[in-house]
Amino acid sequence: MARRETSLRISAIVMLVLTACLVAFDTQTKVIMLSIEKKATYKDMKALQMLVYVTSAAAAYNVLQLCKHTSLLSCTEKIKKGSSNIYMAWICFLLDQVAVYVTFGTNCAALEGSMIAVTGSEALQWLKVCNKFTRFCDQIGAAVLCGYAASILMALISTISAYKLMRMYSPQRFLTLKIR
């Protein structure tokens, strides 16, 4: 179980960093008229800015969890399952849940903003931006796909942390501590 969680966390970190890099370093410049240039960056849309910040924070959180997990890996058999470990298990589970939901929500917001850039909106008089900046839009689309893959990986990590948490409770009586 520990190897699976470690490999899932490493995969999630790779996907989160890839998402942040694809969005943050994506720029494209087009000449609109004779000397007028327009540059498309992630800073043009707040949802893409938040995607960079949230995926970076989620990657940092997973790196910290990975460091905590690998340093305690050899000591887990020696530690009794006391109340402090249950509190830590709850905190890790809740933080994993927050990371999954915030990352998934930010990806959904970025996808929604990207779809408006692809299709435009006649009611709001917004033009189709992706007609002019095709490489930029393709790279943002790939970043959003990587973000969703990272969200799925983090959801799997969250199920592992839920399993670890619920394993600390007795199967005979729900929500009572095991006595060893």
Coordinates of C-alpha atoms in Angstrom, one line a residue:
M1 CA 0.0 0.0 0.0
A2 CA 2.9 2.4 0.8
R3 CA 4.5 1.8 -2.6
R4 CA 1.3 2.5 -4.4
E5 CA 0.7 5.7 -2.5
T6 CA 4.3 6.8 -3.1
S7 CA 4.0 6.1 -6.8
L8 CA 0.6 7.8 -7.0
R9 CA 2.0 10.9 -5.2
I10 CA 5.0 11.0 -7.6
S11 CA 2.7 10.7 -10.6
A12 CA 0.4 13.4 -9.3
I13 CA 3.4 15.7 -8.6
V14 CA 4.6 15.2 -12.2
M15 CA 1.2 16.0 -13.6
L16 CA 0.7 19.0 -11.4
V17 CA 4.1 20.5 -12.3
L18 CA 3.5 19.7 -16.0
T19 CA 0.1 21.5 -15.7
A20 CA 1.6 24.6 -14.0
C21 CA 4.5 24.8 -16.5
L22 CA 2.4 24.3 -19.6
V23 CA 0.1 27.2 -18.5
A24 CA 2.7 29.5 -17.1
F25 CA 5.2 29.3 -19.9
D26 CA 2.6 29.4 -22.7
T27 CA 2.7 32.7 -24.7
Q28 CA 2.0 33.5 -28.3
T29 CA 2.3 36.8 -30.1
K30 CA 0.3 37.7 -33.3
V31 CA 0.5 40.7 -35.5
I32 CA -3.0 42.2 -35.6
M33 CA -2.4 45.0 -38.0
L34 CA 0.7 46.5 -39.5
S35 CA 2.6 47.2 -36.3
I36 CA 0.1 46.3 -33.6
E37 CA 0.9 43.1 -31.8
K38 CA -1.2 41.2 -29.3
K39 CA 0.4 38.7 -26.9
A40 CA -1.7 36.0 -25.3
T41 CA -0.5 34.8 -21.9
Y42 CA -2.1 33.0 -19.0
K43 CA -2.3 36.3 -17.2
D44 CA -5.1 37.3 -19.6
M45 CA -7.6 35.0 -17.8
K46 CA -7.9 34.9 -14.0
A47 CA -8.9 31.2 -14.1
L48 CA -5.6 30.3 -15.7
Q49 CA -3.7 32.4 -13.1
M50 CA -5.5 30.5 -10.4
L51 CA -4.8 27.2 -12.1
V52 CA -1.1 27.9 -12.0
Y53 CA -1.2 28.9 -8.3
V54 CA -3.4 26.0 -7.2
T55 CA -1.5 23.3 -9.1
S56 CA 1.8 24.7 -7.8
A57 CA 0.4 24.6 -4.2
A58 CA -1.0 21.1 -4.7
A59 CA 2.3 19.9 -6.0
A60 CA 4.2 21.4 -3.0
Y61 CA 1.7 19.8 -0.7
N62 CA 2.2 16.4 -2.3
V63 CA 6.0 16.8 -2.1
L64 CA 5.7 17.6 1.7
Q65 CA 3.4 14.5 2.1
L66 CA 5.9 12.4 0.2
C67 CA 8.8 13.6 2.4
K68 CA 6.7 12.9 5.5
H69 CA 5.7 9.5 4.2
T70 CA 9.2 8.4 3.2
S71 CA 10.8 9.6 6.5
L72 CA 8.2 7.7 8.6
L73 CA 8.0 4.7 6.3
S74 CA 10.5 2.7 8.4
C75 CA 9.1 3.7 11.7
T76 CA 5.4 2.8 11.1
E77 CA 5.7 -0.7 12.4
K78 CA 7.2 0.6 15.7
I79 CA 4.7 3.3 16.5
K80 CA 1.6 2.3 18.4
K81 CA -1.7 3.6 17.0
G82 CA -2.5 6.1 19.6
S83 CA -4.8 9.1 19.6
S84 CA -2.1 11.5 18.1
N85 CA -1.8 9.2 15.1
I86 CA -5.5 9.2 14.6
Y87 CA -5.5 13.0 14.7
M88 CA -2.7 13.1 12.1
A89 CA -4.5 10.6 10.0
W90 CA -7.6 12.8 10.0
I91 CA -5.6 15.9 9.2
C92 CA -3.9 14.1 6.3
F93 CA -7.2 12.8 5.0
L94 CA -8.9 16.2 5.2
L95 CA -5.9 17.9 3.5
D96 CA -5.9 15.3 0.7
Q97 CA -9.6 16.0 0.2
V98 CA -9.1 19.8 0.1
A99 CA -6.3 19.3 -2.4
V100 CA -8.5 17.1 -4.7
Y101 CA -11.5 19.4 -4.6
V102 CA -9.7 22.7 -5.0
T103 CA -7.6 21.3 -7.9
F104 CA -10.6 19.8 -9.6
G105 CA -12.6 23.0 -9.2
T106 CA -9.8 25.1 -10.6
N107 CA -9.5 22.8 -13.6
C108 CA -13.2 23.1 -14.2
A109 CA -13.0 26.9 -14.1
A110 CA -10.1 26.9 -16.5
L111 CA -11.9 24.6 -18.8
E112 CA -15.0 26.8 -18.8
G113 CA -12.9 29.9 -19.6
S114 CA -11.1 28.0 -22.3
M115 CA -14.4 26.9 -23.9
I116 CA -15.5 30.5 -24.1
A117 CA -12.2 31.3 -25.8
V118 CA -12.8 28.5 -28.3
T119 CA -16.5 29.1 -29.0
G120 CA -16.8 32.8 -28.2
S121 CA -20.1 34.4 -26.9
E122 CA -22.2 36.4 -29.2
A123 CA -24.5 37.6 -26.4
L124 CA -21.5 39.2 -24.6
Q125 CA -19.8 40.2 -27.9
W126 CA -16.7 38.0 -27.1
L127 CA -14.7 36.9 -30.1
K128 CA -13.3 33.4 -30.7
V129 CA -9.8 33.9 -29.4
C130 CA -8.5 30.5 -30.5
N131 CA -8.9 31.3 -34.2
K132 CA -6.0 33.7 -33.8
F133 CA -3.9 32.0 -31.1
T134 CA -4.2 28.3 -32.0
R135 CA -0.9 27.1 -30.5
F136 CA -1.7 28.9 -27.2
C137 CA -5.1 27.3 -27.0
D138 CA -3.8 23.8 -27.9
Q139 CA -1.2 24.1 -25.1
I140 CA -3.8 25.3 -22.6
G141 CA -6.0 22.3 -23.6
A142 CA -3.2 19.9 -22.9
A143 CA -2.6 21.6 -19.6
V144 CA -6.2 21.2 -18.6
L145 CA -6.1 17.5 -19.5
C146 CA -3.0 17.1 -17.4
G147 CA -4.8 18.9 -14.5
Y148 CA -7.7 16.5 -14.7
A149 CA -5.3 13.5 -14.7
A150 CA -3.7 14.9 -11.6
S151 CA -7.1 15.4 -10.0
I152 CA -7.9 11.7 -10.6
L153 CA -4.5 10.6 -9.2
M154 CA -5.1 12.7 -6.1
A155 CA -8.6 11.3 -5.7
L156 CA -7.0 7.8 -5.6
I157 CA -4.5 9.1 -3.0
S158 CA -7.4 10.4 -1.0
T159 CA -9.1 7.0 -1.0
I160 CA -5.9 5.4 0.3
S161 CA -5.7 8.0 3.1
A162 CA -9.4 7.3 3.9
Y163 CA -8.6 3.6 4.0
K164 CA -5.7 4.2 6.4
L165 CA -7.9 6.4 8.6
M166 CA -10.8 3.9 8.8
R167 CA -8.4 1.0 9.5
M168 CA -7.6 2.7 12.8
Y169 CA -11.2 2.2 14.0
S170 CA -12.6 -1.1 15.3
P171 CA -14.8 -3.1 12.9
Q172 CA -17.0 -4.3 15.8
R173 CA -18.1 -0.9 17.0
F174 CA -18.2 1.9 14.5
L175 CA -16.0 4.9 15.5
T176 CA -14.3 3.3 18.5
L177 CA -10.6 3.1 18.8
K178 CA -8.7 -0.2 18.5
I179 CA -7.0 -1.3 21.6
R180 CA -3.8 -3.2 21.1

